[in-house]
Amino acid sequence: MSLSFPPLMHGQPVISDALAEAARQATLGCDAGLVTYALGPAVVEAAMVFAPDVPLAQAMQMLPVCGVGFQNALGALAPPEVSVHLEWDGAIRVNGASCGNLRVAAAGRDAAAVPDWLIVALSVPLVPESAEMGLTPERTALYAEGCADVAPDHLVEAWARHTLHWINRWETDGPRPVHAEWRGLAHGVGADVTIQGQSGTFVGIDEDFGMLLRTTDGETRLLPLTDLLEEPA
């Protein structure tokens, strides 16, 4: 199936693991704007390739940008009663339950260096893995939350369009509009969390979307988004 993408973006279907194929293409020198996608019967996957011109610490803001883009996309396609929220580490919540995630990979881990490429990948379950999934508050799938009419191809296309809009806002106006939009969608602010082996109260984010974590001894620690980088398979 051939999808339609906005200018400066182009698609490539894959059988599975959109992130791994995007990383392979990025390593080979593909143009930024490539969107790899796998439209399986149970899970939809997609990954966007970026060519940052800022250090990795700032380029990592594409993770929350893509999260906001996904929330806007699903919000436009799903029934109005469906709520979508975003966790700091890329997890997605639909009607309060975990429903897929966003992952990020880059060429290198030096926060002060400009990476050759950066990829944000999306994975969202369409149908429950089991009869129990979707009946508990922990995990769910789109079709269990009233989104049976959301076609996977339309979701990927909408994700690309809405994300491009927020990329343009980020480039034109800086991170402030993205901060404002993301804070309204954030899940877990003010709650006790355990992230990257560290526990505390999630009290907010810094200008680069790093998590501010207040520990039980009153110390506030900064967890940068670069802590979330993955090595693609």
Coordinates of C-alpha atoms in Angstrom, one line a residue:
M1 CA 0.0 0.0 0.0
S2 CA 1.4 3.4 -1.0
L3 CA 0.8 6.2 1.5
S4 CA 0.5 9.9 0.8
F5 CA 3.0 12.2 2.7
P6 CA 3.4 16.0 2.8
P7 CA 6.1 17.7 0.9
L8 CA 9.7 17.0 2.1
M9 CA 8.5 13.5 3.3
H10 CA 8.5 10.2 1.5
G11 CA 7.5 6.8 2.5
Q12 CA 8.9 3.3 2.3
P13 CA 6.8 0.2 3.3
V14 CA 8.6 -2.5 5.3
I15 CA 7.5 -5.9 6.5
S16 CA 8.4 -5.3 10.1
D17 CA 10.6 -3.2 12.4
A18 CA 10.3 0.2 10.9
L19 CA 13.0 1.6 13.2
A20 CA 15.6 -0.9 12.1
E21 CA 15.0 -0.2 8.5
A22 CA 15.0 3.5 9.0
A23 CA 18.3 3.3 10.8
R24 CA 19.7 1.2 7.9
Q25 CA 18.6 3.7 5.3
A26 CA 19.9 6.6 7.4
T27 CA 23.3 4.9 7.7
L28 CA 23.3 4.5 3.9
G29 CA 22.7 8.2 3.6
C30 CA 19.0 8.5 2.7
D31 CA 17.4 11.9 2.7
A32 CA 15.8 13.3 5.8
G33 CA 12.0 13.0 5.7
L34 CA 12.0 9.3 5.0
V35 CA 9.1 7.5 6.8
T36 CA 9.3 3.8 7.0
Y37 CA 6.1 2.0 7.9
A38 CA 4.7 -1.5 8.6
L39 CA 0.9 -1.8 8.6
G40 CA 0.4 -5.1 10.3
P41 CA -3.0 -6.5 11.2
A42 CA -2.3 -6.2 15.0
V43 CA 0.3 -3.4 15.2
V44 CA 1.1 -0.2 13.2
E45 CA 4.7 0.8 13.1
A46 CA 6.4 3.9 11.5
A47 CA 9.7 5.7 11.8
M48 CA 10.8 9.2 10.7
V49 CA 14.4 10.0 9.7
F50 CA 15.7 13.4 10.7
A51 CA 19.0 15.2 9.7
P52 CA 19.5 17.5 12.7
D53 CA 21.5 20.7 12.4
V54 CA 21.7 21.2 16.2
P55 CA 23.5 19.2 18.9
L56 CA 21.9 15.9 19.9
A57 CA 20.7 17.4 23.3
Q58 CA 18.5 19.8 21.3
A59 CA 17.7 17.4 18.5
M60 CA 16.2 15.0 21.0
Q61 CA 13.3 17.3 21.2
M62 CA 12.0 15.6 18.1
L63 CA 10.7 12.8 20.5
P64 CA 8.1 15.1 22.2
V65 CA 7.5 16.8 18.9
C66 CA 6.5 13.5 17.3
G67 CA 4.5 12.7 20.4
V68 CA 2.5 15.8 20.1
G69 CA 2.1 15.1 16.4
F70 CA 0.7 11.6 17.2
Q71 CA -1.7 13.0 19.8
N72 CA -3.0 15.5 17.3
A73 CA -3.3 12.9 14.5
L74 CA -5.2 10.4 16.6
G75 CA -7.3 13.2 18.1
A76 CA -8.4 14.1 14.5
L77 CA -9.3 10.6 13.5
A78 CA -10.7 9.0 16.7
P79 CA -14.1 9.7 18.3
P80 CA -14.0 12.8 20.5
E81 CA -14.4 10.9 23.7
V82 CA -11.0 9.2 23.2
S83 CA -8.3 10.8 25.2
V84 CA -4.6 10.6 24.4
H85 CA -1.7 11.5 26.7
L86 CA 2.0 11.2 26.6
E87 CA 4.6 10.0 29.0
W88 CA 8.1 11.6 29.2
D89 CA 9.8 8.4 28.1
G90 CA 7.7 8.1 24.9
A91 CA 5.0 5.9 26.2
I92 CA 1.5 6.6 24.8
R93 CA -1.7 6.4 26.9
V94 CA -5.2 6.1 25.4
N95 CA -8.1 6.6 27.8
G96 CA -5.6 6.2 30.6
A97 CA -4.1 2.9 29.7
S98 CA -0.7 2.1 28.0
C99 CA -1.1 1.9 24.2
G100 CA 2.2 1.8 22.4
N101 CA 5.1 4.0 22.5
L102 CA 7.6 6.3 20.7
R103 CA 11.3 5.3 20.6
V104 CA 14.4 7.2 19.5
A105 CA 17.8 6.4 18.0
A106 CA 20.6 8.5 16.7
A107 CA 24.0 8.3 15.1
G108 CA 26.1 8.6 18.2
R109 CA 25.4 9.6 21.8
D110 CA 27.5 12.7 22.3
A111 CA 24.9 15.3 23.5
A112 CA 27.1 18.2 22.4
A113 CA 27.7 16.8 18.8
V114 CA 25.4 17.2 15.8
P115 CA 24.4 13.7 14.8
D116 CA 24.3 12.6 11.2
W117 CA 20.8 11.3 11.7
L118 CA 18.1 10.9 14.3
I119 CA 15.1 8.6 14.1
V120 CA 11.8 8.6 16.1
A121 CA 9.7 5.5 15.7
L122 CA 6.1 4.8 16.6
S123 CA 4.5 1.5 17.5
V124 CA 0.8 1.3 18.4
P125 CA -1.2 -1.9 19.0
L126 CA -4.5 -2.0 17.0
V127 CA -6.1 -5.1 18.5
P128 CA -5.6 -6.6 22.0
E129 CA -3.0 -9.3 22.4
S130 CA -5.3 -11.3 24.7
A131 CA -8.9 -11.2 25.9
E132 CA -7.8 -9.5 29.0
M133 CA -5.9 -6.7 27.3
G134 CA -8.2 -3.7 27.0
L135 CA -10.2 -4.8 30.0
T136 CA -7.7 -3.6 32.5
P137 CA -6.3 -0.1 33.2
E138 CA -2.7 -1.1 32.5
R139 CA -2.6 -1.9 28.8
T140 CA -5.0 -1.5 25.8
A141 CA -5.2 -1.3 22.0
L142 CA -6.7 1.2 19.7
Y143 CA -9.6 -0.9 18.6
A144 CA -10.5 -1.7 22.2
E145 CA -10.9 2.0 22.9
G146 CA -13.5 2.8 20.2
C147 CA -11.0 3.5 17.4
A148 CA -12.0 0.6 15.1
D149 CA -12.6 3.1 12.3
V150 CA -9.1 4.5 12.4
A151 CA -7.3 3.0 9.4
P152 CA -3.6 2.3 10.0
D153 CA -2.6 4.0 6.7
H154 CA -4.6 7.1 7.6
L155 CA -3.0 7.2 11.1
V156 CA 0.5 7.1 9.7
E157 CA -0.3 9.8 7.1
A158 CA -1.9 12.0 9.8
W159 CA 1.1 11.4 12.1
A160 CA 3.4 12.7 9.4
R161 CA 1.3 15.7 8.6
H162 CA 0.8 16.8 12.2
T163 CA 4.4 16.1 13.2
L164 CA 5.6 18.2 10.2
H165 CA 3.4 21.1 11.5
W166 CA 5.1 20.9 14.9
I167 CA 8.5 20.6 13.4
N168 CA 7.8 23.9 11.5
R169 CA 6.6 25.5 14.7
W170 CA 9.7 24.3 16.5
E171 CA 12.0 25.7 13.8
T172 CA 10.2 29.0 13.5
D173 CA 9.2 29.8 17.1
G174 CA 11.6 27.6 19.2
P175 CA 10.6 25.0 21.7
R176 CA 8.1 27.2 23.7
P177 CA 5.0 26.2 21.7
V178 CA 5.9 22.6 21.9
H179 CA 6.5 22.9 25.6
A180 CA 3.0 24.4 26.1
E181 CA 1.3 21.8 24.0
W182 CA 3.2 18.9 25.5
R183 CA 2.5 20.0 29.1
G184 CA -1.2 19.9 28.4
L185 CA -0.9 16.3 27.2
A186 CA 1.7 15.0 29.8
H187 CA 0.9 12.1 31.9
G188 CA 2.5 11.6 35.3
V189 CA 3.6 15.1 36.3
G190 CA 3.5 15.3 40.0
A191 CA 3.4 11.6 40.4
D192 CA 6.1 9.2 41.9
V193 CA 7.9 7.5 39.1
T194 CA 10.9 5.2 38.4
I195 CA 12.8 6.1 35.3
Q196 CA 16.1 4.7 34.2
G197 CA 16.5 3.0 37.6
Q198 CA 16.0 6.3 39.5
S199 CA 12.9 7.0 41.6
G200 CA 11.3 10.2 42.7
T201 CA 8.6 12.7 42.0
F202 CA 8.3 13.9 38.4
V203 CA 8.1 17.7 39.0
G204 CA 8.6 19.0 35.4
I205 CA 10.9 19.4 32.5
D206 CA 13.8 21.7 31.6
E207 CA 14.1 23.7 28.3
D208 CA 15.4 20.6 26.5
F209 CA 12.6 18.4 27.8
G210 CA 14.9 16.7 30.4
M211 CA 12.9 15.2 33.3
L212 CA 13.3 17.0 36.6
L213 CA 13.0 14.3 39.3
R214 CA 12.8 15.2 43.0
T215 CA 14.2 12.4 45.2
T216 CA 13.0 11.5 48.7
D217 CA 16.0 13.4 50.2
G218 CA 14.8 16.6 48.5
E219 CA 17.4 16.6 45.7
T220 CA 16.3 17.5 42.2
R221 CA 18.0 15.4 39.4
L222 CA 17.9 16.0 35.7
L223 CA 17.4 13.1 33.4
P224 CA 18.2 14.2 29.9
L225 CA 16.2 12.8 26.9
T226 CA 19.5 11.3 25.6
D227 CA 19.0 8.7 28.4
L228 CA 16.2 7.3 26.2
L229 CA 18.4 6.6 23.1
E230 CA 18.2 3.1 21.8
E231 CA 20.4 1.0 19.6
P232 CA 18.4 -0.1 16.6
A233 CA 18.4 -3.8 15.9

